[in-house]
mmCIF file of C-alpha atoms in Angstrom:
data_model
loop_
_atom_site.group_PDB
_atom_site.id
_atom_site.type_symbol
_atom_site.label_atom_id
_atom_site.label_comp_id
_atom_site.label_asym_id
_atom_site.label_seq_id
_atom_site.Cartn_x
_atom_site.Cartn_y
_atom_site.Cartn_z
ATOM 1 C CA ASN A 1 153.628 176.940 28.608
ATOM 2 C CA GLY A 2 150.005 176.546 29.597
ATOM 3 C CA GLU A 3 147.772 178.681 31.753
ATOM 4 C CA SER A 4 148.240 179.653 35.394
ATOM 5 C CA GLN A 5 145.327 180.838 37.547
ATOM 6 C CA ILE A 6 145.529 183.461 40.268
ATOM 7 C CA SER A 7 142.513 184.254 42.407
ATOM 8 C CA ASN A 8 141.980 187.246 44.650
ATOM 9 C CA LEU A 9 144.677 189.222 42.833
ATOM 10 C CA SER A 10 144.943 192.881 43.949
ATOM 11 C CA ASP A 11 143.937 195.489 41.414
ATOM 12 C CA GLY A 12 146.273 198.064 43.073
ATOM 13 C CA ASN A 13 148.423 200.349 40.926
ATOM 14 C CA ASP A 14 151.676 198.380 41.563
ATOM 15 C CA VAL A 15 150.117 195.116 40.465
ATOM 16 C CA MET A 16 148.539 196.741 37.442
ATOM 17 C CA SER A 17 151.956 198.299 36.461
ATOM 18 C CA THR A 18 153.544 194.803 36.617
ATOM 19 C CA ARG A 19 150.692 193.293 34.564
ATOM 20 C CA GLU A 20 150.927 196.020 31.834
ATOM 21 C CA CYS A 21 154.706 195.662 31.579
ATOM 22 C CA LEU A 22 154.408 191.878 31.163
ATOM 23 C CA GLU A 23 151.720 192.307 28.524
ATOM 24 C CA HIS A 24 154.019 194.672 26.592
ATOM 25 C CA CYS A 25 156.549 191.848 26.707
ATOM 26 C CA GLY A 26 154.194 189.394 24.973
ATOM 27 C CA ILE A 27 152.666 187.702 27.984
ATOM 28 C CA LYS A 28 148.892 187.034 27.646
ATOM 29 C CA ILE A 29 146.922 187.951 30.756
ATOM 30 C CA PHE A 30 143.075 188.016 31.020
ATOM 31 C CA ASP A 31 140.369 187.913 33.661
ATOM 32 C CA LYS A 32 137.310 185.731 34.198
ATOM 33 C CA GLY A 33 135.347 186.883 37.176
ATOM 34 C CA GLN A 34 137.674 187.068 40.201
ATOM 35 C CA THR A 35 140.332 184.848 38.542
ATOM 36 C CA THR A 36 143.245 186.093 36.514
ATOM 37 C CA PHE A 37 144.744 183.767 33.921
ATOM 38 C CA VAL A 38 148.341 184.060 32.740
ATOM 39 C CA ARG A 39 149.212 182.203 29.526
ATOM 40 C CA GLY A 40 152.816 181.022 29.400
ATOM 41 C CA GLY A 41 155.011 181.615 26.349
ATOM 42 C CA SER A 42 158.056 183.429 25.126
ATOM 43 C CA PHE A 43 158.990 186.951 26.132
ATOM 44 C CA THR A 44 159.416 189.456 23.325
ATOM 45 C CA ASP A 45 161.040 192.838 23.171
ATOM 46 C CA PRO A 46 158.477 195.514 24.064
ATOM 47 C CA THR A 47 157.744 198.081 21.359
ATOM 48 C CA VAL A 48 157.072 200.790 23.972
ATOM 49 C CA ASP A 49 158.747 201.939 27.154
ATOM 50 C CA LEU A 50 157.839 199.833 30.227
ATOM 51 C CA ASN A 51 156.095 202.285 32.495
ATOM 52 C CA CYS A 52 156.467 201.027 36.048
ATOM 53 C CA GLY A 53 154.415 203.923 37.581
ATOM 54 C CA ASN A 54 155.372 204.272 41.179
ATOM 55 C CA SER A 55 156.310 200.598 41.751
ATOM 56 C CA GLY A 56 159.919 199.935 42.749
ATOM 57 C CA THR A 57 159.054 196.206 43.014
ATOM 58 C CA THR A 58 157.897 196.121 39.420
ATOM 59 C CA THR A 59 161.071 197.809 38.220
ATOM 60 C CA ARG A 60 163.538 195.794 40.202
ATOM 61 C CA LEU A 61 162.038 192.362 39.779
ATOM 62 C CA LEU A 62 161.418 192.843 36.083
ATOM 63 C CA LEU A 63 164.998 193.993 35.623
ATOM 64 C CA GLY A 64 166.009 190.549 36.853
ATOM 65 C CA VAL A 65 163.429 188.636 34.887
ATOM 66 C CA LEU A 66 164.073 190.401 31.552
ATOM 67 C CA ALA A 67 167.781 190.431 31.971
ATOM 68 C CA GLY A 68 167.622 186.672 32.272
ATOM 69 C CA LYS A 69 165.350 186.365 29.236
ATOM 70 C CA GLY A 70 167.677 188.435 27.068
ATOM 71 C CA ILE A 71 165.125 191.161 26.430
ATOM 72 C CA ASN A 72 165.834 194.644 25.123
ATOM 73 C CA ALA A 73 163.734 197.080 27.091
ATOM 74 C CA ARG A 74 163.539 200.618 28.471
ATOM 75 C CA PHE A 75 162.129 201.201 31.947
ATOM 76 C CA ILE A 76 160.499 204.446 32.980
ATOM 77 C CA GLY A 77 158.400 205.594 35.954
ATOM 78 C CA ASP A 78 156.784 208.562 37.641
ATOM 79 C CA GLN A 79 158.775 211.370 39.227
ATOM 80 C CA SER A 80 159.031 209.665 42.594
ATOM 81 C CA LEU A 81 160.204 206.305 41.212
ATOM 82 C CA SER A 82 162.661 208.069 38.891
ATOM 83 C CA SER A 83 164.433 209.483 42.025
ATOM 84 C CA ARG A 84 164.937 206.111 43.647
ATOM 85 C CA PRO A 85 168.223 204.152 43.459
ATOM 86 C CA MET A 86 168.353 201.180 41.080
ATOM 87 C CA ASP A 87 172.099 200.617 41.057
ATOM 88 C CA ARG A 88 171.684 198.194 43.959
ATOM 89 C CA ILE A 89 169.987 195.996 41.356
ATOM 90 C CA LEU A 90 172.029 196.999 38.310
ATOM 91 C CA ASP A 91 175.437 196.405 40.016
ATOM 92 C CA PRO A 92 174.984 192.630 40.591
ATOM 93 C CA LEU A 93 173.231 192.212 37.305
ATOM 94 C CA THR A 94 176.157 193.984 35.562
ATOM 95 C CA LYS A 95 178.543 191.567 37.314
ATOM 96 C CA MET A 96 176.449 188.753 35.805
ATOM 97 C CA GLY A 97 177.053 190.255 32.335
ATOM 98 C CA LEU A 98 174.083 192.567 31.764
ATOM 99 C CA LYS A 99 174.596 195.483 29.411
ATOM 100 C CA SER A 100 172.615 198.533 30.391
ATOM 101 C CA ASN A 101 172.353 202.371 30.429
ATOM 102 C CA SER A 102 170.839 204.379 33.276
ATOM 103 C CA ASN A 103 170.499 207.885 34.567
ATOM 104 C CA ASP A 104 173.235 207.671 37.099
ATOM 105 C CA GLY A 105 171.754 204.544 38.623
ATOM 106 C CA LYS A 106 168.175 205.751 38.338
ATOM 107 C CA LEU A 107 165.402 205.620 35.742
ATOM 108 C CA PRO A 108 165.151 205.698 32.846
ATOM 109 C CA ILE A 109 167.069 202.427 32.417
ATOM 110 C CA SER A 110 167.690 200.580 29.175
ATOM 111 C CA ILE A 111 168.794 196.945 29.200
ATOM 112 C CA PHE A 112 170.148 194.972 26.256
ATOM 113 C CA LYS A 113 170.234 191.294 25.363
ATOM 114 C CA SER A 114 173.156 189.811 27.241
ATOM 115 C CA ASP A 115 174.559 186.398 28.153
ATOM 116 C CA LEU A 116 174.472 186.080 31.927
ATOM 117 C CA ASN A 117 176.743 184.078 34.172
ATOM 118 C CA GLY A 118 176.182 183.135 37.763
ATOM 119 C CA ILE A 119 177.776 185.072 40.590
ATOM 120 C CA SER A 120 178.113 184.883 44.373
ATOM 121 C CA HIS A 121 176.631 188.081 45.738
ATOM 122 C CA ASN A 122 176.901 189.330 49.338
ATOM 123 C CA SER A 123 174.166 191.893 49.911
ATOM 124 C CA LEU A 124 175.046 194.611 52.384
ATOM 125 C CA ILE A 125 171.381 195.720 52.297
ATOM 126 C CA PRO A 126 168.827 193.130 53.528
ATOM 127 C CA SER A 127 166.359 193.522 50.689
ATOM 128 C CA ALA A 128 163.870 191.060 49.182
ATOM 129 C CA GLN A 129 163.900 193.060 45.965
ATOM 130 C CA ILE A 130 167.655 192.756 45.487
ATOM 131 C CA LYS A 131 167.597 189.050 46.366
ATOM 132 C CA SER A 132 164.654 188.360 44.102
ATOM 133 C CA ALA A 133 166.077 190.176 41.106
ATOM 134 C CA ILE A 134 169.324 188.229 41.307
ATOM 135 C CA LEU A 135 167.524 184.867 41.728
ATOM 136 C CA LEU A 136 165.138 185.571 38.913
ATOM 137 C CA ALA A 137 168.019 186.474 36.588
ATOM 138 C CA GLY A 138 169.833 183.365 37.850
ATOM 139 C CA ILE A 139 167.099 181.076 36.417
ATOM 140 C CA GLU A 140 168.594 181.763 32.949
ATOM 141 C CA ALA A 141 172.229 182.296 33.842
ATOM 142 C CA ASN A 142 175.114 179.890 33.207
ATOM 143 C CA GLY A 143 176.321 178.158 36.337
ATOM 144 C CA GLU A 144 175.163 178.818 39.902
ATOM 145 C CA THR A 145 173.950 182.126 41.270
ATOM 146 C CA SER A 146 173.922 182.699 44.984
ATOM 147 C CA THR A 147 172.966 185.610 47.139
ATOM 148 C CA THR A 148 173.720 186.024 50.848
ATOM 149 C CA GLU A 149 172.057 188.447 53.254
ATOM 150 C CA THR A 150 173.092 189.705 56.626
ATOM 151 C CA ILE A 151 169.505 189.540 57.881
ATOM 152 C CA MET A 152 166.712 187.413 56.393
ATOM 153 C CA SER A 153 164.388 189.471 54.178
ATOM 154 C CA ARG A 154 160.988 188.414 52.847
ATOM 155 C CA ASP A 155 161.171 184.935 51.347
ATOM 156 C CA HIS A 156 158.092 184.961 49.032
ATOM 157 C CA THR A 157 160.290 184.616 45.874
ATOM 158 C CA GLU A 158 162.138 181.586 47.140
ATOM 159 C CA ILE A 159 158.943 179.843 48.163
ATOM 160 C CA MET A 160 157.357 180.507 44.778
ATOM 161 C CA LEU A 161 160.379 179.391 42.729
ATOM 162 C CA LYS A 162 160.735 176.166 44.674
ATOM 163 C CA GLU A 163 157.039 175.442 44.128
ATOM 164 C CA LEU A 164 157.462 176.099 40.422
ATOM 165 C CA GLY A 165 160.299 173.521 40.162
ATOM 166 C CA ALA A 166 163.349 175.802 40.076
ATOM 167 C CA THR A 167 166.617 174.313 41.226
ATOM 168 C CA LEU A 168 166.996 176.460 44.259
ATOM 169 C CA SER A 169 168.457 175.664 47.679
ATOM 170 C CA THR A 170 168.495 177.655 50.912
ATOM 171 C CA LYS A 171 171.129 177.344 53.590
ATOM 172 C CA ASN A 172 171.026 179.776 56.458
ATOM 173 C CA LEU A 173 171.108 183.234 54.820
ATOM 174 C CA THR A 174 172.234 182.021 51.416
ATOM 175 C CA ASN A 175 170.039 181.128 48.458
ATOM 176 C CA THR A 176 171.552 179.405 45.436
ATOM 177 C CA ILE A 177 169.841 178.844 42.115
ATOM 178 C CA SER A 178 170.974 177.078 38.897
ATOM 179 C CA LYS A 179 169.624 177.424 35.395
ATOM 180 C CA SER A 180 166.136 176.014 35.671
ATOM 181 C CA THR A 181 163.174 175.086 33.526
ATOM 182 C CA ILE A 182 160.012 176.309 35.162
ATOM 183 C CA SER A 183 157.515 173.587 34.378
ATOM 184 C CA SER A 184 154.836 173.836 37.081
ATOM 185 C CA LEU A 185 151.713 175.833 36.537
ATOM 186 C CA ILE A 186 150.182 178.004 39.292
ATOM 187 C CA ASN A 187 146.670 177.601 40.650
ATOM 188 C CA PHE A 188 146.960 180.076 43.488
ATOM 189 C CA ASN A 189 144.705 182.035 45.755
ATOM 190 C CA VAL A 190 146.350 185.214 47.067
ATOM 191 C CA PRO A 191 145.880 185.406 50.863
ATOM 192 C CA GLY A 192 145.006 188.553 52.813
ATOM 193 C CA ASP A 193 147.652 191.321 52.684
ATOM 194 C CA PRO A 194 148.658 192.735 56.077
ATOM 195 C CA SER A 195 150.142 195.833 54.384
ATOM 196 C CA THR A 196 146.901 196.795 52.716
ATOM 197 C CA SER A 197 144.816 195.907 55.758
ATOM 198 C CA SER A 198 146.912 198.103 58.138
ATOM 199 C CA PHE A 199 145.191 201.259 56.793
ATOM 200 C CA PHE A 200 141.790 199.753 57.416
ATOM 201 C CA SER A 201 142.792 198.519 60.816
ATOM 202 C CA GLU A 202 143.759 201.969 61.984
ATOM 203 C CA GLY A 203 140.644 203.423 60.394
ATOM 204 C CA HIS A 204 138.632 200.926 62.461
ATOM 205 C CA ARG A 205 140.463 202.044 65.613
ATOM 206 C CA ALA A 206 139.819 205.694 64.816
ATOM 207 C CA LYS A 207 136.073 205.136 64.298
ATOM 208 C CA PRO A 208 133.917 205.670 67.455
ATOM 209 C CA SER A 209 132.068 202.393 66.818
ATOM 210 C CA GLY A 210 132.395 199.659 64.271
ATOM 211 C CA PRO A 211 132.940 195.977 63.689
ATOM 212 C CA SER A 212 134.569 194.130 66.557
ATOM 213 C CA SER A 213 137.338 192.471 64.574
ATOM 214 C CA ALA A 214 139.282 192.255 61.293
ATOM 215 C CA GLN A 215 141.273 189.362 59.885
ATOM 216 C CA THR A 216 144.237 188.964 57.571
ATOM 217 C CA GLN A 217 146.362 186.021 56.485
ATOM 218 C CA PRO A 218 150.118 186.651 56.596
ATOM 219 C CA VAL A 219 152.099 184.253 54.386
ATOM 220 C CA SER A 220 155.621 184.010 55.760
ATOM 221 C CA LYS A 221 157.666 184.537 58.932
ATOM 222 C CA PRO A 222 159.419 187.738 57.883
ATOM 223 C CA SER A 223 156.039 189.278 56.885
ATOM 224 C CA ILE A 224 154.517 188.303 60.240
ATOM 225 C CA ILE A 225 157.372 189.794 62.195
ATOM 226 C CA LYS A 226 157.355 193.119 60.382
ATOM 227 C CA ARG A 227 153.568 193.532 60.258
ATOM 228 C CA SER A 228 153.215 192.492 63.895
ATOM 229 C CA LYS A 229 155.041 195.681 64.941
ATOM 230 C CA PHE A 230 152.194 197.694 63.463
ATOM 231 C CA SER A 231 149.569 195.446 65.156
ATOM 232 C CA SER A 232 151.417 195.783 68.488
ATOM 233 C CA LEU A 233 151.287 199.566 68.244
ATOM 234 C CA LEU A 234 147.553 199.374 67.690
ATOM 235 C CA LEU A 235 147.078 197.205 70.794
ATOM 236 C CA LEU A 236 149.436 199.167 73.071
ATOM 237 C CA ARG A 237 148.656 202.754 72.090
ATOM 238 C CA GLY A 238 145.105 202.524 70.920
ATOM 239 C CA SER A 239 143.855 204.907 68.240
ATOM 240 C CA ILE A 240 146.671 207.470 67.948
ATOM 241 C CA ASN A 241 147.552 209.608 65.016
ATOM 242 C CA LEU A 242 146.853 207.649 61.774
ATOM 243 C CA LEU A 243 149.660 209.380 59.834
ATOM 244 C CA PHE A 244 152.182 208.684 62.578
ATOM 245 C CA LEU A 245 151.327 204.963 62.544
ATOM 246 C CA MET A 246 151.376 204.634 58.804
ATOM 247 C CA CYS A 247 154.754 206.311 58.635
ATOM 248 C CA ILE A 248 156.181 203.954 61.249
ATOM 249 C CA ASN A 249 154.854 200.984 59.322
ATOM 250 C CA VAL A 250 156.073 202.121 55.948
ATOM 251 C CA VAL A 251 159.530 203.421 56.961
ATOM 252 C CA ASP A 252 160.257 200.380 59.191
ATOM 253 C CA TYR A 253 159.298 197.789 56.614
ATOM 254 C CA TYR A 254 160.214 199.282 53.299
ATOM 255 C CA SER A 255 163.310 201.350 54.130
ATOM 256 C CA ASN A 256 165.677 198.780 52.574
ATOM 257 C CA ASP A 257 163.605 198.589 49.368
ATOM 258 C CA LEU A 258 163.215 202.307 48.675
#
């Protein structure tokens, strides 16, 4: 309970999809200037479909959150999102005890109130979305829930959950969480986003003249490693085809979370 504050929050479509889905689940969210306030409380069953737009992150992470909260909900999305695989999330959640219906592992997906139990999951696909969905569901599950990767993926969720007081431990490539009461409130400023800035960086390179520099603020080692590949291309190749560079960045970084 209480209010958390988030400054410099993106107003991109994926973030807005997440916000609207949470609001449909009874979470109060409002803005004052450049600050977004999130008022804690109980989740409730949405009375409408949760439209995730084009956001796979929204779909997969909320599947974990709402499964743990025992919420009945139906997830939908646009044509592109509806063609993307969700069974990589549904399979481990089903092993935890989640009852659900899907379109052959794709949207639309309906989930039903279920009692979850912890599992030990070995992920063959290094994916922050898979890992995060399992850990978020594990907050409410009975016993311990662990997920092990073959290669470390983005660790934003683990960092956040530890800061919020979750009982979560990390050892090598395994994260283990136990049923936790999240008691800490957030007062957080979102740093610069290298993914978003990559488009502007290449635009700057393509422009005959312009500002001499641009700055972003990466937040974790996996992010720095992945985004640095894009920056290296800019430095080594100069201003080459924008579409080619964007495709390299997107396919290299997001291929495991498509």
